[in-house]
């Protein structure tokens, strides 16, 4: 469960100063999908942490999670400087697949490759090229090839650069479907393909 929880934190988690201005530090994961929410609750329980507060948008976690996030290098990181924790690279292929599945649930999509086409692509999005290079290395470890691309867009009237990691080959999409557990409704889309 540590691999999955790390994947959720890399994608949609934060550990920083609380928004209420108390000076305390909160650890939370943004989660809107009920399947993903149930898996996050499971991971929290198995790892011995506790749910602090929970609403429709996020889950706050307490009792030991902040020291763990500091230990694995995710405390006080933003979307721009998060990286895959070192322990994930040392995991088995199965553990790596669990990390990738959790990260796919948060920062990934499964979409058709074009109008009228039946084939799909698995894509990951981030503002951190280095993070996606880490994920690309993990995908290679489990036998999945991907392509890293720049995504230029405009945000609030200014140029905005982000990155996409794309699994486009249908053989490799099939491998993702067969070996990467995704606790999210995205899994249904992948299986329908």
PDB file of C-alpha atoms in Angstrom:
ATOM      1  CA  UNK A   1       0.000   0.000   0.000  1.00  0.00           C
ATOM      2  CA  UNK A   2       2.976   2.345   0.465  1.00  0.00           C
ATOM      3  CA  UNK A   3       3.570   2.275  -3.290  1.00  0.00           C
ATOM      4  CA  UNK A   4      -0.044   3.177  -4.072  1.00  0.00           C
ATOM      5  CA  UNK A   5      -0.235   5.881  -1.407  1.00  0.00           C
ATOM      6  CA  UNK A   6       2.999   7.383  -2.755  1.00  0.00           C
ATOM      7  CA  UNK A   7       1.454   7.392  -6.250  1.00  0.00           C
ATOM      8  CA  UNK A   8      -1.626   9.208  -4.986  1.00  0.00           C
ATOM      9  CA  UNK A   9       0.534  11.774  -3.173  1.00  0.00           C
ATOM     10  CA  UNK A  10       2.760  12.350  -6.211  1.00  0.00           C
ATOM     11  CA  UNK A  11      -0.307  13.047  -8.349  1.00  0.00           C
ATOM     12  CA  UNK A  12      -2.821  14.849  -6.169  1.00  0.00           C
ATOM     13  CA  UNK A  13      -1.283  15.030  -2.710  1.00  0.00           C
ATOM     14  CA  UNK A  14       0.234  17.839  -0.733  1.00  0.00           C
ATOM     15  CA  UNK A  15       2.045  18.233   2.542  1.00  0.00           C
ATOM     16  CA  UNK A  16       2.506  21.841   3.456  1.00  0.00           C
ATOM     17  CA  UNK A  17       1.335  24.603   5.724  1.00  0.00           C
ATOM     18  CA  UNK A  18      -2.365  24.432   6.579  1.00  0.00           C
ATOM     19  CA  UNK A  19      -4.637  26.873   4.742  1.00  0.00           C
ATOM     20  CA  UNK A  20      -6.149  28.055   8.023  1.00  0.00           C
ATOM     21  CA  UNK A  21      -2.987  29.979   8.951  1.00  0.00           C
ATOM     22  CA  UNK A  22      -2.381  28.050  12.186  1.00  0.00           C
ATOM     23  CA  UNK A  23       1.202  27.261  11.224  1.00  0.00           C
ATOM     24  CA  UNK A  24       0.501  23.546  11.399  1.00  0.00           C
ATOM     25  CA  UNK A  25       1.218  21.293   8.483  1.00  0.00           C
ATOM     26  CA  UNK A  26      -1.421  19.280   6.733  1.00  0.00           C
ATOM     27  CA  UNK A  27      -1.126  16.251   4.506  1.00  0.00           C
ATOM     28  CA  UNK A  28      -3.980  15.774   2.079  1.00  0.00           C
ATOM     29  CA  UNK A  29      -4.956  14.140  -1.191  1.00  0.00           C
ATOM     30  CA  UNK A  30      -7.482  15.634  -3.583  1.00  0.00           C
ATOM     31  CA  UNK A  31      -9.884  12.883  -4.625  1.00  0.00           C
ATOM     32  CA  UNK A  32     -13.167  13.066  -6.526  1.00  0.00           C
ATOM     33  CA  UNK A  33     -13.578   9.446  -7.662  1.00  0.00           C
ATOM     34  CA  UNK A  34     -15.282   7.102  -5.165  1.00  0.00           C
ATOM     35  CA  UNK A  35     -13.307   3.996  -6.223  1.00  0.00           C
ATOM     36  CA  UNK A  36     -10.049   5.892  -5.739  1.00  0.00           C
ATOM     37  CA  UNK A  37     -11.312   7.291  -2.404  1.00  0.00           C
ATOM     38  CA  UNK A  38     -11.983   3.777  -1.090  1.00  0.00           C
ATOM     39  CA  UNK A  39      -8.488   2.642  -2.072  1.00  0.00           C
ATOM     40  CA  UNK A  40      -6.890   5.675  -0.429  1.00  0.00           C
ATOM     41  CA  UNK A  41      -8.834   4.930   2.766  1.00  0.00           C
ATOM     42  CA  UNK A  42      -7.594   1.325   2.585  1.00  0.00           C
ATOM     43  CA  UNK A  43      -3.962   2.418   2.128  1.00  0.00           C
ATOM     44  CA  UNK A  44      -4.226   4.898   5.010  1.00  0.00           C
ATOM     45  CA  UNK A  45      -5.608   2.193   7.302  1.00  0.00           C
ATOM     46  CA  UNK A  46      -3.044  -0.476   6.354  1.00  0.00           C
ATOM     47  CA  UNK A  47      -0.146   1.951   6.815  1.00  0.00           C
ATOM     48  CA  UNK A  48      -1.373   2.888  10.300  1.00  0.00           C
ATOM     49  CA  UNK A  49      -2.269   6.485   9.506  1.00  0.00           C
ATOM     50  CA  UNK A  50      -5.623   8.058  10.325  1.00  0.00           C
ATOM     51  CA  UNK A  51      -8.098  10.136   8.360  1.00  0.00           C
ATOM     52  CA  UNK A  52      -8.309  13.631   9.816  1.00  0.00           C
ATOM     53  CA  UNK A  53     -11.078  15.264   7.837  1.00  0.00           C
ATOM     54  CA  UNK A  54     -12.813  14.236   4.655  1.00  0.00           C
ATOM     55  CA  UNK A  55     -15.084  16.077   2.273  1.00  0.00           C
ATOM     56  CA  UNK A  56     -16.213  15.733  -1.350  1.00  0.00           C
ATOM     57  CA  UNK A  57     -12.895  17.058  -2.648  1.00  0.00           C
ATOM     58  CA  UNK A  58     -10.147  15.748  -0.399  1.00  0.00           C
ATOM     59  CA  UNK A  59      -8.954  13.590   2.476  1.00  0.00           C
ATOM     60  CA  UNK A  60      -6.667  14.957   5.193  1.00  0.00           C
ATOM     61  CA  UNK A  61      -4.363  12.378   6.738  1.00  0.00           C
ATOM     62  CA  UNK A  62      -2.706  12.435  10.167  1.00  0.00           C
ATOM     63  CA  UNK A  63      -0.815  10.288  12.718  1.00  0.00           C
ATOM     64  CA  UNK A  64       2.588   9.694  11.204  1.00  0.00           C
ATOM     65  CA  UNK A  65       1.986  10.544   7.565  1.00  0.00           C
ATOM     66  CA  UNK A  66       4.039  13.760   7.580  1.00  0.00           C
ATOM     67  CA  UNK A  67       7.251  12.092   8.825  1.00  0.00           C
ATOM     68  CA  UNK A  68       6.724   9.367   6.204  1.00  0.00           C
ATOM     69  CA  UNK A  69       6.275  11.972   3.449  1.00  0.00           C
ATOM     70  CA  UNK A  70       9.425  13.750   4.644  1.00  0.00           C
ATOM     71  CA  UNK A  71      11.345  10.461   4.652  1.00  0.00           C
ATOM     72  CA  UNK A  72      10.327   9.619   1.057  1.00  0.00           C
ATOM     73  CA  UNK A  73      10.943  13.166  -0.219  1.00  0.00           C
ATOM     74  CA  UNK A  74       7.376  14.357  -0.862  1.00  0.00           C
ATOM     75  CA  UNK A  75       6.878  16.766   2.055  1.00  0.00           C
ATOM     76  CA  UNK A  76       6.684  20.450   1.101  1.00  0.00           C
ATOM     77  CA  UNK A  77       6.967  19.665  -2.618  1.00  0.00           C
ATOM     78  CA  UNK A  78       4.902  21.327  -5.320  1.00  0.00           C
ATOM     79  CA  UNK A  79       3.761  19.986  -8.679  1.00  0.00           C
ATOM     80  CA  UNK A  80       6.899  21.543 -10.160  1.00  0.00           C
ATOM     81  CA  UNK A  81       9.413  19.720  -7.984  1.00  0.00           C
ATOM     82  CA  UNK A  82       7.829  16.383  -7.052  1.00  0.00           C
ATOM     83  CA  UNK A  83       9.720  13.277  -8.146  1.00  0.00           C
ATOM     84  CA  UNK A  84       9.050   9.569  -7.870  1.00  0.00           C
ATOM     85  CA  UNK A  85      10.341   8.514  -4.425  1.00  0.00           C
ATOM     86  CA  UNK A  86      13.575   6.525  -4.491  1.00  0.00           C
ATOM     87  CA  UNK A  87      12.037   3.479  -2.776  1.00  0.00           C
ATOM     88  CA  UNK A  88       9.677   3.010  -5.726  1.00  0.00           C
ATOM     89  CA  UNK A  89      12.633   2.404  -8.075  1.00  0.00           C
ATOM     90  CA  UNK A  90      13.821  -0.309  -5.694  1.00  0.00           C
ATOM     91  CA  UNK A  91      10.455  -2.108  -5.697  1.00  0.00           C
ATOM     92  CA  UNK A  92       9.389  -5.223  -7.540  1.00  0.00           C
ATOM     93  CA  UNK A  93       7.608  -4.967 -10.890  1.00  0.00           C
ATOM     94  CA  UNK A  94       4.298  -5.573  -9.094  1.00  0.00           C
ATOM     95  CA  UNK A  95       4.961  -2.774  -6.598  1.00  0.00           C
ATOM     96  CA  UNK A  96       5.961  -0.425  -9.421  1.00  0.00           C
ATOM     97  CA  UNK A  97       2.731  -1.297 -11.254  1.00  0.00           C
ATOM     98  CA  UNK A  98       0.775  -0.338  -8.107  1.00  0.00           C
ATOM     99  CA  UNK A  99       2.560   3.033  -7.957  1.00  0.00           C
ATOM    100  CA  UNK A 100       1.860   3.668 -11.664  1.00  0.00           C
ATOM    101  CA  UNK A 101      -1.800   2.701 -11.223  1.00  0.00           C
ATOM    102  CA  UNK A 102      -2.270   5.212  -8.400  1.00  0.00           C
ATOM    103  CA  UNK A 103      -0.464   7.909 -10.350  1.00  0.00           C
ATOM    104  CA  UNK A 104      -2.611   7.132 -13.420  1.00  0.00           C
ATOM    105  CA  UNK A 105      -5.728   7.547 -11.261  1.00  0.00           C
ATOM    106  CA  UNK A 106      -4.624  11.073 -10.357  1.00  0.00           C
ATOM    107  CA  UNK A 107      -2.651  12.568 -13.259  1.00  0.00           C
ATOM    108  CA  UNK A 108      -3.533  10.240 -16.113  1.00  0.00           C
ATOM    109  CA  UNK A 109      -6.169   9.790 -18.764  1.00  0.00           C
ATOM    110  CA  UNK A 110      -7.371   7.023 -21.018  1.00  0.00           C
ATOM    111  CA  UNK A 111      -8.804   8.439 -24.209  1.00  0.00           C
ATOM    112  CA  UNK A 112      -9.552   7.566 -27.797  1.00  0.00           C
ATOM    113  CA  UNK A 113      -6.791   8.497 -30.205  1.00  0.00           C
ATOM    114  CA  UNK A 114      -9.184  10.319 -32.529  1.00  0.00           C
ATOM    115  CA  UNK A 115     -12.773  10.746 -33.628  1.00  0.00           C
ATOM    116  CA  UNK A 116     -14.195   7.535 -35.007  1.00  0.00           C
ATOM    117  CA  UNK A 117     -11.210   5.480 -33.842  1.00  0.00           C
ATOM    118  CA  UNK A 118     -11.469   2.558 -31.459  1.00  0.00           C
ATOM    119  CA  UNK A 119      -7.866   2.531 -30.235  1.00  0.00           C
ATOM    120  CA  UNK A 120      -6.918   4.387 -27.070  1.00  0.00           C
ATOM    121  CA  UNK A 121      -3.907   6.062 -25.523  1.00  0.00           C
ATOM    122  CA  UNK A 122      -2.834   6.160 -21.896  1.00  0.00           C
ATOM    123  CA  UNK A 123      -1.447   9.573 -21.001  1.00  0.00           C
ATOM    124  CA  UNK A 124       0.070  11.195 -17.940  1.00  0.00           C
ATOM    125  CA  UNK A 125       0.243  14.990 -17.515  1.00  0.00           C
ATOM    126  CA  UNK A 126       2.524  17.101 -15.345  1.00  0.00           C
ATOM    127  CA  UNK A 127       4.274  20.451 -15.185  1.00  0.00           C
ATOM    128  CA  UNK A 128       7.417  18.518 -14.192  1.00  0.00           C
ATOM    129  CA  UNK A 129       9.375  16.967 -17.041  1.00  0.00           C
ATOM    130  CA  UNK A 130      11.640  15.231 -14.507  1.00  0.00           C
ATOM    131  CA  UNK A 131       8.683  13.550 -12.795  1.00  0.00           C
ATOM    132  CA  UNK A 132       7.423  12.190 -16.098  1.00  0.00           C
ATOM    133  CA  UNK A 133      10.928  10.974 -16.977  1.00  0.00           C
ATOM    134  CA  UNK A 134      10.874   9.063 -13.689  1.00  0.00           C
ATOM    135  CA  UNK A 135       7.492   7.548 -14.594  1.00  0.00           C
ATOM    136  CA  UNK A 136       8.776   6.723 -18.074  1.00  0.00           C
ATOM    137  CA  UNK A 137      11.668   4.795 -16.505  1.00  0.00           C
ATOM    138  CA  UNK A 138       9.247   2.882 -14.304  1.00  0.00           C
ATOM    139  CA  UNK A 139       7.062   2.050 -17.302  1.00  0.00           C
ATOM    140  CA  UNK A 140      10.116   0.648 -19.093  1.00  0.00           C
ATOM    141  CA  UNK A 141      10.850  -1.505 -16.048  1.00  0.00           C
ATOM    142  CA  UNK A 142       7.473  -3.196 -16.505  1.00  0.00           C
ATOM    143  CA  UNK A 143       7.849  -3.465 -20.279  1.00  0.00           C
ATOM    144  CA  UNK A 144       5.802  -0.457 -21.424  1.00  0.00           C
ATOM    145  CA  UNK A 145       7.176   2.029 -23.955  1.00  0.00           C
ATOM    146  CA  UNK A 146       6.071   5.651 -23.891  1.00  0.00           C
ATOM    147  CA  UNK A 147       6.868   9.009 -25.464  1.00  0.00           C
ATOM    148  CA  UNK A 148       7.468  12.256 -23.566  1.00  0.00           C
ATOM    149  CA  UNK A 149       6.185  15.408 -25.276  1.00  0.00           C
ATOM    150  CA  UNK A 150       5.920  19.129 -24.509  1.00  0.00           C
ATOM    151  CA  UNK A 151       2.396  20.530 -24.294  1.00  0.00           C
ATOM    152  CA  UNK A 152       2.263  24.264 -25.052  1.00  0.00           C
ATOM    153  CA  UNK A 153      -0.903  26.074 -24.036  1.00  0.00           C
ATOM    154  CA  UNK A 154      -2.155  29.347 -22.590  1.00  0.00           C
ATOM    155  CA  UNK A 155      -3.233  29.779 -18.959  1.00  0.00           C
ATOM    156  CA  UNK A 156      -4.620  33.076 -17.646  1.00  0.00           C
ATOM    157  CA  UNK A 157      -3.488  34.763 -20.861  1.00  0.00           C
ATOM    158  CA  UNK A 158       0.143  33.675 -20.525  1.00  0.00           C
ATOM    159  CA  UNK A 159       2.092  30.870 -22.204  1.00  0.00           C
ATOM    160  CA  UNK A 160       1.997  27.695 -20.125  1.00  0.00           C
ATOM    161  CA  UNK A 161       4.271  24.715 -20.650  1.00  0.00           C
ATOM    162  CA  UNK A 162       3.451  21.273 -19.341  1.00  0.00           C
ATOM    163  CA  UNK A 163       4.355  17.744 -20.392  1.00  0.00           C
ATOM    164  CA  UNK A 164       2.594  14.580 -21.548  1.00  0.00           C
ATOM    165  CA  UNK A 165       3.815  11.036 -21.276  1.00  0.00           C
ATOM    166  CA  UNK A 166       1.984   8.981 -23.890  1.00  0.00           C
ATOM    167  CA  UNK A 167       1.529   5.223 -24.210  1.00  0.00           C
ATOM    168  CA  UNK A 168       0.144   4.967 -27.744  1.00  0.00           C
ATOM    169  CA  UNK A 169       1.084   1.518 -29.056  1.00  0.00           C
ATOM    170  CA  UNK A 170      -1.930  -0.728 -28.579  1.00  0.00           C
ATOM    171  CA  UNK A 171       0.337  -3.597 -27.494  1.00  0.00           C
ATOM    172  CA  UNK A 172       1.692  -1.409 -24.702  1.00  0.00           C
ATOM    173  CA  UNK A 173      -1.771  -0.090 -23.783  1.00  0.00           C
ATOM    174  CA  UNK A 174      -2.799  -3.743 -23.495  1.00  0.00           C
ATOM    175  CA  UNK A 175       0.163  -4.383 -21.179  1.00  0.00           C
ATOM    176  CA  UNK A 176      -0.904  -1.449 -18.983  1.00  0.00           C
ATOM    177  CA  UNK A 177      -4.434  -2.858 -18.881  1.00  0.00           C
ATOM    178  CA  UNK A 178      -3.187  -6.325 -17.947  1.00  0.00           C
ATOM    179  CA  UNK A 179      -0.597  -5.521 -15.272  1.00  0.00           C
ATOM    180  CA  UNK A 180      -1.311  -2.067 -13.812  1.00  0.00           C
ATOM    181  CA  UNK A 181      -4.041  -2.011 -11.148  1.00  0.00           C
ATOM    182  CA  UNK A 182      -6.031   1.231 -11.390  1.00  0.00           C
ATOM    183  CA  UNK A 183      -8.467   1.934  -8.542  1.00  0.00           C
ATOM    184  CA  UNK A 184     -10.534   4.493 -10.428  1.00  0.00           C
ATOM    185  CA  UNK A 185     -13.366   4.610 -12.957  1.00  0.00           C
ATOM    186  CA  UNK A 186     -10.618   5.080 -15.574  1.00  0.00           C
ATOM    187  CA  UNK A 187     -10.055   1.346 -15.175  1.00  0.00           C
ATOM    188  CA  UNK A 188     -13.480   0.715 -16.722  1.00  0.00           C
ATOM    189  CA  UNK A 189     -12.540   2.764 -19.797  1.00  0.00           C
ATOM    190  CA  UNK A 190      -9.321   0.809 -20.173  1.00  0.00           C
ATOM    191  CA  UNK A 191     -11.142  -2.517 -19.847  1.00  0.00           C
ATOM    192  CA  UNK A 192     -13.886  -1.488 -22.297  1.00  0.00           C
ATOM    193  CA  UNK A 193     -11.173  -0.950 -24.906  1.00  0.00           C
TER     194      UNK A 193
END
